[in-house]
Coordinates of C-alpha atoms in Angstrom, one line a residue:
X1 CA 321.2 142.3 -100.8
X2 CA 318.9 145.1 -100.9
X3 CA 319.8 147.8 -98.8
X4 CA 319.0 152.1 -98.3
X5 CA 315.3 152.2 -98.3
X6 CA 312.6 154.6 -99.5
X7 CA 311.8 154.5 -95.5
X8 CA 312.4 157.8 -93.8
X9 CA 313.8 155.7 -91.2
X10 CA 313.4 158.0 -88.1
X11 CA 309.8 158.9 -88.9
X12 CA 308.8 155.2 -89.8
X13 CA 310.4 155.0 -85.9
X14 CA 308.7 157.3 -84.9
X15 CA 304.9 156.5 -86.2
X16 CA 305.4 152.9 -84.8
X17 CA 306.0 154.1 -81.7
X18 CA 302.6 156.1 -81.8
X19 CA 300.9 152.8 -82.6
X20 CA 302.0 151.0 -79.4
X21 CA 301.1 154.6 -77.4
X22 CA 297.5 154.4 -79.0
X23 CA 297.1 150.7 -78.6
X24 CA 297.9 150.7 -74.7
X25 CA 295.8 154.2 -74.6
X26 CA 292.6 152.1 -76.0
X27 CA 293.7 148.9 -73.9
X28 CA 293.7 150.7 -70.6
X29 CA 290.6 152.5 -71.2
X30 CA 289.1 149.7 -71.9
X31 CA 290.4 147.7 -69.0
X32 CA 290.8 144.7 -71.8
X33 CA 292.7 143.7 -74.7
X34 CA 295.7 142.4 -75.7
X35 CA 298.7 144.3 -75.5
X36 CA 300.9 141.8 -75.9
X37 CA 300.4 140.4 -79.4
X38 CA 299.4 144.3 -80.7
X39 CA 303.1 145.1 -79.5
X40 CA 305.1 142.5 -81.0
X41 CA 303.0 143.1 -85.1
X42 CA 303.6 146.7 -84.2
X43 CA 306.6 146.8 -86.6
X44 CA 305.1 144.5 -88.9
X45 CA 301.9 146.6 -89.2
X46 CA 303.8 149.7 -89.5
X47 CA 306.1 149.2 -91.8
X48 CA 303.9 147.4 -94.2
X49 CA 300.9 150.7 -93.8
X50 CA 303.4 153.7 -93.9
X51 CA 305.8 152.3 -96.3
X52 CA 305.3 149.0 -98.3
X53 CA 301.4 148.8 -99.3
X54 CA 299.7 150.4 -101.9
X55 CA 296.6 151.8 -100.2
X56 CA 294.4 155.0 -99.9
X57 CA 292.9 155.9 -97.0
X58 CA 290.7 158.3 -98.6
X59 CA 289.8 155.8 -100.8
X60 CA 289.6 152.5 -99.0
X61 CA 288.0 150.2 -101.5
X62 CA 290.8 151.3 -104.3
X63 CA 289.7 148.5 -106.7
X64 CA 294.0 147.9 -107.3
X65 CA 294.7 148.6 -103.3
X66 CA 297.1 145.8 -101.8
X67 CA 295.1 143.5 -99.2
X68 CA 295.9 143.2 -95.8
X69 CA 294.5 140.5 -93.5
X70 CA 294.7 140.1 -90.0
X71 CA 294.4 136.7 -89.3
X72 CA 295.7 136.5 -86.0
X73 CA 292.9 139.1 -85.0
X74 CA 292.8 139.2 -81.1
X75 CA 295.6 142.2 -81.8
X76 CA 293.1 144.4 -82.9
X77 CA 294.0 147.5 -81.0
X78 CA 298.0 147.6 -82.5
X79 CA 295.9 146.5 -85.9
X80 CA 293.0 149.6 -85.0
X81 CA 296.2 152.1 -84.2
X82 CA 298.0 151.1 -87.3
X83 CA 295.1 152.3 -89.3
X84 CA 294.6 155.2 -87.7
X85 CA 298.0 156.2 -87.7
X86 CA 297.8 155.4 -91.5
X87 CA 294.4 158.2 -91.3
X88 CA 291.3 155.5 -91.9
X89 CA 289.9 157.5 -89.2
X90 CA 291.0 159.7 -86.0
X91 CA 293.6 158.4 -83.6
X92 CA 291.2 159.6 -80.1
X93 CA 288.7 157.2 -81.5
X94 CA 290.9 154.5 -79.8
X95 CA 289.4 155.6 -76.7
X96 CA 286.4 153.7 -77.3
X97 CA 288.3 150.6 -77.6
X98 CA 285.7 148.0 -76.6
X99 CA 282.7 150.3 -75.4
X100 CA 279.1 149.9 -76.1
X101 CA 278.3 151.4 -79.6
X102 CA 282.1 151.7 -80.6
X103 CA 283.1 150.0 -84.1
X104 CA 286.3 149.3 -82.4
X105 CA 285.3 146.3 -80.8
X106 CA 287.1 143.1 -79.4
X107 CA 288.2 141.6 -82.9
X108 CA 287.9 143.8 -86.3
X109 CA 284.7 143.6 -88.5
X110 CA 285.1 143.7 -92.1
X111 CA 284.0 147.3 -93.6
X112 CA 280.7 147.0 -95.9
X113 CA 277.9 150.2 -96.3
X114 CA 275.7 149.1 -94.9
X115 CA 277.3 148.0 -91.5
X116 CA 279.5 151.8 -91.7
X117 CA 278.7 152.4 -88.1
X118 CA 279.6 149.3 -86.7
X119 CA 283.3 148.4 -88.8
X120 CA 285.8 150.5 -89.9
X121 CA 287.2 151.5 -93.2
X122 CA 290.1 149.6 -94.3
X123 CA 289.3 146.3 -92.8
X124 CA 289.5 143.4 -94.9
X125 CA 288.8 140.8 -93.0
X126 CA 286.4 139.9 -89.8
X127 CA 288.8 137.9 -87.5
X128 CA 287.8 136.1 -84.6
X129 CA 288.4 132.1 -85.0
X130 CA 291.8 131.4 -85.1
X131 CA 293.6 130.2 -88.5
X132 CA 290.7 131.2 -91.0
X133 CA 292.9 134.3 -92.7
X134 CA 295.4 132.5 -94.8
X135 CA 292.1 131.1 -96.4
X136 CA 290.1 134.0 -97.0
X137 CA 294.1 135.6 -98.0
X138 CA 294.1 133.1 -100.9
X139 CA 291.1 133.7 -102.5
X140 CA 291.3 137.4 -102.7
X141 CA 295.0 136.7 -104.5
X142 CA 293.1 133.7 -106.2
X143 CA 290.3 136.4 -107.0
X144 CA 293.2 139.4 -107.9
X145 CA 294.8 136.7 -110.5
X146 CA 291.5 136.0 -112.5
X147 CA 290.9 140.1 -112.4
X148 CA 294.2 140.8 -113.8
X149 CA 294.9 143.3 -111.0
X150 CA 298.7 143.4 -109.3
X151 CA 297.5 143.5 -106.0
X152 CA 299.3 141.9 -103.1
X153 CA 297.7 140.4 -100.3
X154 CA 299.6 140.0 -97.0
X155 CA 298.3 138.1 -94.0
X156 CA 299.4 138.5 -90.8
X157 CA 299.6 135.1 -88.4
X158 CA 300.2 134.1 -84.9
X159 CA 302.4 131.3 -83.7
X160 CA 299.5 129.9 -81.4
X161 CA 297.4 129.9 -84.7
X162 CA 299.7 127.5 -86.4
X163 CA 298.3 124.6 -84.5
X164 CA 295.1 125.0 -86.7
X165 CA 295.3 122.3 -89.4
X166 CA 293.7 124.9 -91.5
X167 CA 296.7 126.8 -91.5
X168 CA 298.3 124.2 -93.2
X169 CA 295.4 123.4 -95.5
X170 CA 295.9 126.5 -96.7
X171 CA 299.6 126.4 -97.2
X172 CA 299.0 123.6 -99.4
X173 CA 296.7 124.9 -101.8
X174 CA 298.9 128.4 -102.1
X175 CA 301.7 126.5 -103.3
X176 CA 299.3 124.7 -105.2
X177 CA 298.4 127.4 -107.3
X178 CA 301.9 128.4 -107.3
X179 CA 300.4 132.8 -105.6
X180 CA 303.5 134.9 -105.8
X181 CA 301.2 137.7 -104.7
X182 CA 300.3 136.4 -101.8
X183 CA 302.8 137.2 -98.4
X184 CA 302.1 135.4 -95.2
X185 CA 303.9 136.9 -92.3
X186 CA 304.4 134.7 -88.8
X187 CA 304.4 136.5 -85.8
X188 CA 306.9 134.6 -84.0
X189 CA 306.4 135.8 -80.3
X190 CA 306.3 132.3 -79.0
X191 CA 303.3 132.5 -76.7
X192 CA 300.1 131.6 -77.3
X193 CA 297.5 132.3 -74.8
X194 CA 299.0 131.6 -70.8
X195 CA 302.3 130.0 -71.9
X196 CA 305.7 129.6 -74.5
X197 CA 304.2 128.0 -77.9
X198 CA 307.0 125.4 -77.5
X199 CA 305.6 123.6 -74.4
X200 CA 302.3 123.9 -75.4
X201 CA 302.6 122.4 -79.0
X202 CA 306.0 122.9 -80.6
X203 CA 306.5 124.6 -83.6
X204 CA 310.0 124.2 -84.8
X205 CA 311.8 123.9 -87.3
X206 CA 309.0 126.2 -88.5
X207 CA 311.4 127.5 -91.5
X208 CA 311.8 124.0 -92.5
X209 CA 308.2 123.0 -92.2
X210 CA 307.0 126.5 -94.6
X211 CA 309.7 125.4 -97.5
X212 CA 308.9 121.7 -97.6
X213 CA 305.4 123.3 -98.1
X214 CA 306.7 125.0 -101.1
X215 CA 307.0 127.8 -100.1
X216 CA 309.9 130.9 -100.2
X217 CA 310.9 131.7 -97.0
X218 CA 312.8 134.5 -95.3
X219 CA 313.6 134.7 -91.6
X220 CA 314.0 138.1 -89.6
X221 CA 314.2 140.4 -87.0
X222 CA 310.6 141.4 -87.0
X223 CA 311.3 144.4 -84.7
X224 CA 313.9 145.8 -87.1
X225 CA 312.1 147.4 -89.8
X226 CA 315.3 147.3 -92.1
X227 CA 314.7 143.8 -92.5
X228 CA 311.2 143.7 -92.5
X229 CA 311.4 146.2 -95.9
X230 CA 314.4 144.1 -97.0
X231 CA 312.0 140.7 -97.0
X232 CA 309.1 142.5 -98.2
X233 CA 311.4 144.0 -101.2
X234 CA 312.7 140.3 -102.2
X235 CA 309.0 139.0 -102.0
X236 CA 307.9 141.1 -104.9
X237 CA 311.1 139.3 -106.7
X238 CA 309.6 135.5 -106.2
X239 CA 307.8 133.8 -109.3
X240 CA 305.2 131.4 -108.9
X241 CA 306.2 130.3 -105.2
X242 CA 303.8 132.3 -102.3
X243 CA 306.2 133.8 -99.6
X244 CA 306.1 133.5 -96.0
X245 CA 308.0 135.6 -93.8
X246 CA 309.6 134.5 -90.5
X247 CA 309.1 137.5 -88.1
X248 CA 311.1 136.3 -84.9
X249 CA 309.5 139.0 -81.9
X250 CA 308.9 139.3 -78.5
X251 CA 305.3 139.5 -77.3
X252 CA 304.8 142.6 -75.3
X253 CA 307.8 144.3 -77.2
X254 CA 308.3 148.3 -76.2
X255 CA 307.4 147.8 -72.1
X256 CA 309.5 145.8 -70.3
X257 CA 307.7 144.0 -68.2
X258 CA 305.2 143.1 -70.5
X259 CA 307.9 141.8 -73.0
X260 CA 308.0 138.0 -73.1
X261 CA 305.8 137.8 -70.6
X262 CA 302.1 135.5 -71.0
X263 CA 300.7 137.4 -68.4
X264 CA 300.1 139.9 -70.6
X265 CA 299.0 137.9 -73.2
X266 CA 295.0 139.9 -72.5
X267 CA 295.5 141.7 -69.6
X268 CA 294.9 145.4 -69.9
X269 CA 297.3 148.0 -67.6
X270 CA 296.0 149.9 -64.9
X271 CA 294.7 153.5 -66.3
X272 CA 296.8 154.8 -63.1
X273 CA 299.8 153.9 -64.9
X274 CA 298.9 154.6 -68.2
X275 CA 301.1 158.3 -68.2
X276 CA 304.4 156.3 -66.8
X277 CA 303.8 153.6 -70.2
X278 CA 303.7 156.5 -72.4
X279 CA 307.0 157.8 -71.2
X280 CA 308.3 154.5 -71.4
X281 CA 307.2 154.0 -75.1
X282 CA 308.0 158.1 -75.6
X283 CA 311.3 157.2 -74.4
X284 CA 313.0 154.8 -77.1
X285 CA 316.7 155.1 -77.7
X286 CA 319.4 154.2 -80.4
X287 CA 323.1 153.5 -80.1
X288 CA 325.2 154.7 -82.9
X289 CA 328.4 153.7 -83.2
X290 CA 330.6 156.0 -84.8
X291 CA 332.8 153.8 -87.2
X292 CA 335.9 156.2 -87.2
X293 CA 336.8 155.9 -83.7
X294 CA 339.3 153.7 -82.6
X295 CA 342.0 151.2 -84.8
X296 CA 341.8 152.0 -88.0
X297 CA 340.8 148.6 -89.5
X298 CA 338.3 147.5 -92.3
X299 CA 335.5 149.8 -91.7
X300 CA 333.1 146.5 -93.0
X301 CA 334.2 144.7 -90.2
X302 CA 333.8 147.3 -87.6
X303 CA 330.3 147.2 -88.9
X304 CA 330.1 143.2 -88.7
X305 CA 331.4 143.4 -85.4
X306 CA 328.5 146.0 -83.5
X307 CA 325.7 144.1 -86.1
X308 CA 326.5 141.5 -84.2
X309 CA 325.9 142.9 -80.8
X310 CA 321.9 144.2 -82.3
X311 CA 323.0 147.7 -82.6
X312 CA 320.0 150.4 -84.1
X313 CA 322.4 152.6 -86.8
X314 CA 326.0 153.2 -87.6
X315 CA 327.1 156.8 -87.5
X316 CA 329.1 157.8 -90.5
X317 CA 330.8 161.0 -90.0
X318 CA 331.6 162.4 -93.2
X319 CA 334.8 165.0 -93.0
X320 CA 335.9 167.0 -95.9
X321 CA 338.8 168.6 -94.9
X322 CA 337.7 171.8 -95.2
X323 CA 334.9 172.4 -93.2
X324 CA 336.3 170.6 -90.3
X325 CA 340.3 170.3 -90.7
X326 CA 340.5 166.7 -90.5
X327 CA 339.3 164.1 -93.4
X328 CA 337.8 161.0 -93.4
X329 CA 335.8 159.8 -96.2
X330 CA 333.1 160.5 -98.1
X331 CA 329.9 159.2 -100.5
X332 CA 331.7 156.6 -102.4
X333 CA 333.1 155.1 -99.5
X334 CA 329.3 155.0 -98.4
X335 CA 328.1 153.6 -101.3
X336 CA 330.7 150.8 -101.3
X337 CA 329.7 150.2 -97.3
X338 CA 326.3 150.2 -98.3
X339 CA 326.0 146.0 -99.8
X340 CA 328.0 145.1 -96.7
X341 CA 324.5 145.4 -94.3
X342 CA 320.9 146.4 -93.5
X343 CA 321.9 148.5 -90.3
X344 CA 320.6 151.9 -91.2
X345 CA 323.1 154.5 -92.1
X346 CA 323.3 157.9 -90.2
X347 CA 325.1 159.7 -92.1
X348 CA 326.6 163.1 -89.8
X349 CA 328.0 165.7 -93.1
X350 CA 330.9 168.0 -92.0
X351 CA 331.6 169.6 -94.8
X352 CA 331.1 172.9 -97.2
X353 CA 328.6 173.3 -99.2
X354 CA 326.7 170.4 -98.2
X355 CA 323.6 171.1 -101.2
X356 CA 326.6 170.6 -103.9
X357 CA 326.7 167.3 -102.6
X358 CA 323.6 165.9 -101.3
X359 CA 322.6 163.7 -104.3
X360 CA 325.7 161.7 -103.7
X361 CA 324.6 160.8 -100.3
X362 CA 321.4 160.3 -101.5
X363 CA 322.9 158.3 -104.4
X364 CA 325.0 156.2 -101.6
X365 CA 321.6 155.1 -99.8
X366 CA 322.0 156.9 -96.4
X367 CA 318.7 156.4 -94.5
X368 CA 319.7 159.4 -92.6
X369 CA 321.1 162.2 -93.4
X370 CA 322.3 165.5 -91.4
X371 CA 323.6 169.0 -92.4
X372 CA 325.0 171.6 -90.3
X373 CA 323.4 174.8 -90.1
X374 CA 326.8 176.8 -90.0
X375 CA 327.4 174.8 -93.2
X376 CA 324.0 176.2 -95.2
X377 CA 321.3 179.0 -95.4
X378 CA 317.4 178.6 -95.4
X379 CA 317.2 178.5 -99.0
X380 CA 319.9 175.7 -99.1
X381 CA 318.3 173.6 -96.3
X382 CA 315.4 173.4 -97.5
X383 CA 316.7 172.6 -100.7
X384 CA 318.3 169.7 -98.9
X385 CA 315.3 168.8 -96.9
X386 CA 313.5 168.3 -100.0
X387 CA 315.9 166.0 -101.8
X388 CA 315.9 163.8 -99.0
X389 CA 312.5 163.3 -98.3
X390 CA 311.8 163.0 -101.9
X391 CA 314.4 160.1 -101.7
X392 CA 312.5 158.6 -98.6
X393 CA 315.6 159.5 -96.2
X394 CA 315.4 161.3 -92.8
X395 CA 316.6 164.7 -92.5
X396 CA 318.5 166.0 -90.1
X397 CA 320.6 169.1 -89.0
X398 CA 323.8 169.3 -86.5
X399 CA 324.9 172.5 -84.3
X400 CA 328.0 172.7 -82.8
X401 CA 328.5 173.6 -79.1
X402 CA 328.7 177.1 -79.2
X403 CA 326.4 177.3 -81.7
X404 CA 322.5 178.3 -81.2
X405 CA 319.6 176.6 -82.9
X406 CA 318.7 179.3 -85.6
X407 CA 315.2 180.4 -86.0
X408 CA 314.8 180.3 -89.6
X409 CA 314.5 176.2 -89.0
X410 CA 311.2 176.6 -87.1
X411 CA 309.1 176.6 -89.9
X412 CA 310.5 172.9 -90.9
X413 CA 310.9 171.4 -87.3
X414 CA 308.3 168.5 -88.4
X415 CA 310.1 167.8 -91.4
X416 CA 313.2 167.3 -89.4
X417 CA 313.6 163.8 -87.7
X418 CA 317.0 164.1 -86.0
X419 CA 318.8 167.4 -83.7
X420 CA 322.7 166.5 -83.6
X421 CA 323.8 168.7 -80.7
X422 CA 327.4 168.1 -80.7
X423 CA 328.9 168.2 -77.0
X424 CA 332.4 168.1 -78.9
X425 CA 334.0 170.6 -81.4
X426 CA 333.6 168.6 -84.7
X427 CA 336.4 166.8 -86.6
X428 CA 338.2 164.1 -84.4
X429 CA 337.1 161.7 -81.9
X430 CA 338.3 160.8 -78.8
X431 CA 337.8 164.1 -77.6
X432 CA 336.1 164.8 -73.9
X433 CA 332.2 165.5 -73.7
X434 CA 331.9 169.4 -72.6
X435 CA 329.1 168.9 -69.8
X436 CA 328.4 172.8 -70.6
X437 CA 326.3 171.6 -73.6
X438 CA 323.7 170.0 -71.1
X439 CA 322.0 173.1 -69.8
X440 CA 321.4 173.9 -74.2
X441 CA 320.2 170.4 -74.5
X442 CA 317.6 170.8 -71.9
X443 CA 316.1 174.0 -73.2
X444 CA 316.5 173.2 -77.1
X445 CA 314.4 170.0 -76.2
X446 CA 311.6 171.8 -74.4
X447 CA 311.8 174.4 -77.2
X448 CA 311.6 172.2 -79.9
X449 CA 309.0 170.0 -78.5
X450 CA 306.8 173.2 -77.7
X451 CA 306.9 173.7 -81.5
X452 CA 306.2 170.3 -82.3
X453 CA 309.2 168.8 -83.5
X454 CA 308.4 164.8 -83.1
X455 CA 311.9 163.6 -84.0
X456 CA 315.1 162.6 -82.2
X457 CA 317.6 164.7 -80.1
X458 CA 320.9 163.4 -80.9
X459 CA 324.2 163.6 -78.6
X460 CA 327.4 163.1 -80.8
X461 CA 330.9 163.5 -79.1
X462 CA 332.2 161.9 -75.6
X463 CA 329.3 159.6 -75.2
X464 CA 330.3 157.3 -73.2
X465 CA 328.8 155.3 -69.7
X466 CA 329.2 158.0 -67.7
X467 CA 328.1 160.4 -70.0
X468 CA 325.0 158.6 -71.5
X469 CA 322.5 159.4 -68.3
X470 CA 324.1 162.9 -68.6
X471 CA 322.6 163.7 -72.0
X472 CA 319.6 160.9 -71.3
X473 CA 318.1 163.0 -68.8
X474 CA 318.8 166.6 -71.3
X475 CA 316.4 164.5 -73.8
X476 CA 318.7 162.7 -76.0
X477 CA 317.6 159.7 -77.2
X478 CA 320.3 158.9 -80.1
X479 CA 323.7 158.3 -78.6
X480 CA 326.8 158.6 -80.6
X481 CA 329.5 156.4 -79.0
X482 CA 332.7 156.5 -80.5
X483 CA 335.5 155.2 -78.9
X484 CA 333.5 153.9 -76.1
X485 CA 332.7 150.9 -78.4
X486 CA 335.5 150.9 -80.9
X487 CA 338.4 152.3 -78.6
X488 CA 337.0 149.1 -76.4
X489 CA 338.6 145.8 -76.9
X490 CA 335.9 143.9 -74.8
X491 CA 333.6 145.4 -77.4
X492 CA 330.0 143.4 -76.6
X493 CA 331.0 144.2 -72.9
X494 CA 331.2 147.8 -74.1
X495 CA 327.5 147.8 -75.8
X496 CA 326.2 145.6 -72.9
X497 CA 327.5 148.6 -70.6
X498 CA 326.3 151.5 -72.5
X499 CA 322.7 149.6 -73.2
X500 CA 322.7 149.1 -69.1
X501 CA 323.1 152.5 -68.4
X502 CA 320.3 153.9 -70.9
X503 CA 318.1 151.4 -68.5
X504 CA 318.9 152.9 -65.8
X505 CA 318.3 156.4 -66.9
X506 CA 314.9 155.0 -68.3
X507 CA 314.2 153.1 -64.9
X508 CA 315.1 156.3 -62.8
X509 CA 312.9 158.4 -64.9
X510 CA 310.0 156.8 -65.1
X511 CA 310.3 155.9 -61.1
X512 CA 310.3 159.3 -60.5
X513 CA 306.6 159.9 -62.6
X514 CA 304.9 156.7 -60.8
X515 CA 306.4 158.3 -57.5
X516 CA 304.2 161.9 -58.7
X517 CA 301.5 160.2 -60.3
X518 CA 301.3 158.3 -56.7
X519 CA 301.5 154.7 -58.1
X520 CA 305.0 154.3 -56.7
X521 CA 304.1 150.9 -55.5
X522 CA 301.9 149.7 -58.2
X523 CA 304.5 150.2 -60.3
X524 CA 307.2 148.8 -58.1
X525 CA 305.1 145.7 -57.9
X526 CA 304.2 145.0 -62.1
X527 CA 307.7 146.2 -62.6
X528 CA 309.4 144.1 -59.4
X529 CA 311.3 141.1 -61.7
X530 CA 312.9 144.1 -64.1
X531 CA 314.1 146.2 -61.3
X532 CA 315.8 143.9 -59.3
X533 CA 319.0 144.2 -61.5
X534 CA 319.0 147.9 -60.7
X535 CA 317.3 148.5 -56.9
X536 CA 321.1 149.3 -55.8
X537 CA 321.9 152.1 -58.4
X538 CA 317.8 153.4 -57.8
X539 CA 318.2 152.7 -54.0
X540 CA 315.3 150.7 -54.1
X541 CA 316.6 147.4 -52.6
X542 CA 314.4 147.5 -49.1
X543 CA 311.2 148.3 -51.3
X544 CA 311.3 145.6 -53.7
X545 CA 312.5 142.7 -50.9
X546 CA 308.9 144.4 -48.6
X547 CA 307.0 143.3 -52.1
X548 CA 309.1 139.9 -52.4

């Protein structure tokens, strides 16, 4: 098992999330597209243009580039966003999603001279009929062979597509001519169209179907980019067998009630609404259990037991004794935890000297990792900060309750991905959440934000349910739950509780902007079948039975 990637976790996080907010910016403005397939590839686009091809934007025709084709091409704007993100060309240009003149039309046009104004640099591949990309996929790595060259291509497919017998055709002649550098990925958002792919023409046992065709397969999560890098990484391993990847997603993945949901297959959201879909996007969280709280039993099995549940990270707080007075472990330990799983690792150090050390945890494959700023100067931090993004790992930096955010960090806030503000006193859990930490919270956020930090605010100590809208609405978005999972013995009740919560924070808050942008019922009505679980706690019971 191949885990602790070169893939600056939080950022990665972070510039996928900017691909669904400039895909829904183009879609709305616009007033068509399709949001729902450009949503569920998001991850699979991301993570294979910020951190597993080799590309140039500056230089899109690279003779030795990697090839990327996107066969199932009706998600053009998550594909158009990808690229822009990736810096083919500039992100407001998504604005003229679908307008007269635009090259950012309907379905992508392969790049060429001589069509420059009407196709954008980086494009492969002009998509349109369904099931043609595997094709063209296989004679560029047909092509790349005869050259000599070491290029991969990857090709993207839909679910819907698979009931092309093209798609198959293709299959065949792949393992014919046995193209280990060729990667087909599935999109597995089972819809197609108006309705689920397995009423319309059943696809299953789609695993078994791809292997008996001869080819490697790998299943995933094809939201969780961990395991997207970790399939992509085993790819490269296969000899003369092509690979196809199993991305199981959910159409419409990022807004809730355009997850899973055909209607929004190619329907575009109301511009009205557009600011409220940001937030929601904007607005993202993570769950990070903190492994020392509660029994002390196997901490592998305390991991097993929250991967289980789909939890984001597992906070690892590192205390040496000496800069905290309790002890817990430290980068061997890590290291050892590290073959266990592919959860990322957020590693929180409380401990001296923290630059003595940082190789270790670099060593140890944390894909976070964070430093206190009572524990190092500037020089040191950024001596830190350096190693890690060298290494591909998130930096981060903690301050303790009483402790203010120092100003000599402003000139790295958008190197940093992660603020820990502890509402504890550091070095044992268990302890109660000081609520006096909220009022900090809130202005450090604005602050920060203002100066352009793009990462995560992070609340570590007393997170718990009652706590978690607390520290929600100061703008944390990482939550650090200790014994509220582990000190738990109804533990998947536990997550279920703390994930319900965060949703009702989110569905307050973004309520609240429909009710000032003054598309209170709009929103009530698109958003009807997701509120119902929470009208009580929102008080919004008689409005949503007057739109039943």
């Amino acid at each position: 098992m191949n885990m602790g990637f070169n893939m600056r976790y939080l950022e990665l996080k972070r510039q996928i999330r900017e691909v669904r907010m400039l895909a829904i910016q183009g879609i709305a403005e616009a007033g068509s597209g399709h949001p729902g397939a450009s949503f569920s590839a998001a991850e699979i686009m991301g993570t294979l243009y910020f951190r597993k091809m080799n590309h140039d934007p500056k230089r899109p025709d690279w003779p030795d580039r990697d090839y990327f084709i996107n066969s199932k091409a009706h998600s053009a704007p998550g594909f158009y966003s990808a690229l822009a993100v990736a810096g083919y060309f500039p992100p407001d240009e998504i604005r003229t999603l679908r307008k007269l003149g635009s090259r950012l039309q309907g379905h992508p046009v392969r790049y060429s001279d001589h069509q420059k104004n009407h196709s954008v640099p980086g494009i492969e591949y002009s998509g349109g009929s369904e099931g043609i990309g595997l094709s063209v996929g296989i004679g560029i790595a047909l092509a790349s062979r005869l050259d000599n060259k070491r290029s991969r291509v990857y090709v993207l497919i839909g679910d819907g597509e698979s009931n092309e017998g093209q798609i198959w055709e293709a299959s065949m002649a792949a393992a014919k001519f046995k193209l280990d550098n060729i990667v087909a990925i599935l999109d597995r958002n089972r819809i197609q169209q108006d309705g689920f792919t397995e009423d319309i023409m059943p696809l299953d046992p789609t695993k078994d179907k791809w292997a008996a065709f001869n080819w490697q397969v790998f299943e995933v999560d094809g939201h969780r980019v961990e395991q997207l890098m970790d399939a992509l990484t085993k790819a490269e391993e296969i000899r003369d067998k092509p690979v196809m990847i199993i991305a199981n997603t959910v159409k419409g993945s990022g807004i809730r009630h355009m997850a899973n949901n055909p209607q929004w297959h190619g329907k575009a959201p109301s511009k009205k609404q557009l600011p409220v879909l940001i937030e929601e996007l904007e607005s993202e969280c993570l769950i990070a259990p903190s492994i020392i709280a509660g029994a002390k039993e196997n901490y592998e099995e305390k991991i097993k037991k929250v991967e289980r549940e789909g939890i984001e990270l597992i906070h690892l707080d590192v205390m040496d004794g000496k800069f905290v007075p309790n002890s817990t472990f430290l980068a061997d330990t890590i290291k050892k935890l590290r073959r266990s799983t592919s959860l990322p690792f957020d590693a929180h150090l409380m401990i001296e000297k923290p630059l003595e050390h940082i190789d270790e945890y670099i060593d140890a494959r944390c894909d976070i990792v964070t430093v206190h700023v009572e524990a190092c100067n500037e020089g040191e931090f950024v001596q830190i900060k350096d190693k890690l993004l060298a290494a591909g790992i998130s930096p981060g930096v903690a301050i303790n309750p009483r402790t203010t955010f120092p100003e000599w960090l402003d000139p790295y806030i958008k190197d940093i991905d992660v603020v820990n503000v502890m509402s504890v006193n550091p070095g044992a859990s268990g302890q109660k959440f000081m609520p006096e930490v909220l009022p900090k919270m809130i202005a450090l956020n604005k602050n920060l934000r203002e100066k352009g930090f793009r990462g995560y605010i992070e609340a570590d100590g007393g997170i718990d349910a009652v706590t978690l809208q607390q520290v929600y609405d100061a703008g944390s978005r990482i939550f650090v739950a200790g014994s509220a999972v582990y000190g738990n013995s109804d533990i998947h009740s536990a997550i279920i509780e703390l994930r319900h919560e965060a949703a009702v924070a989110l569905e307050r808050k973004l309520l609240d902007q429909a009710t000032r942008l003054g598309v209170r019922k709009e929103w009530l009505n698109a958003r009807k079948h997701i509120l119902i679980p929470y009208a009580t706690r929102l008080g919004i019971k008689g409005e949503l039975h007057a739109i039943e």
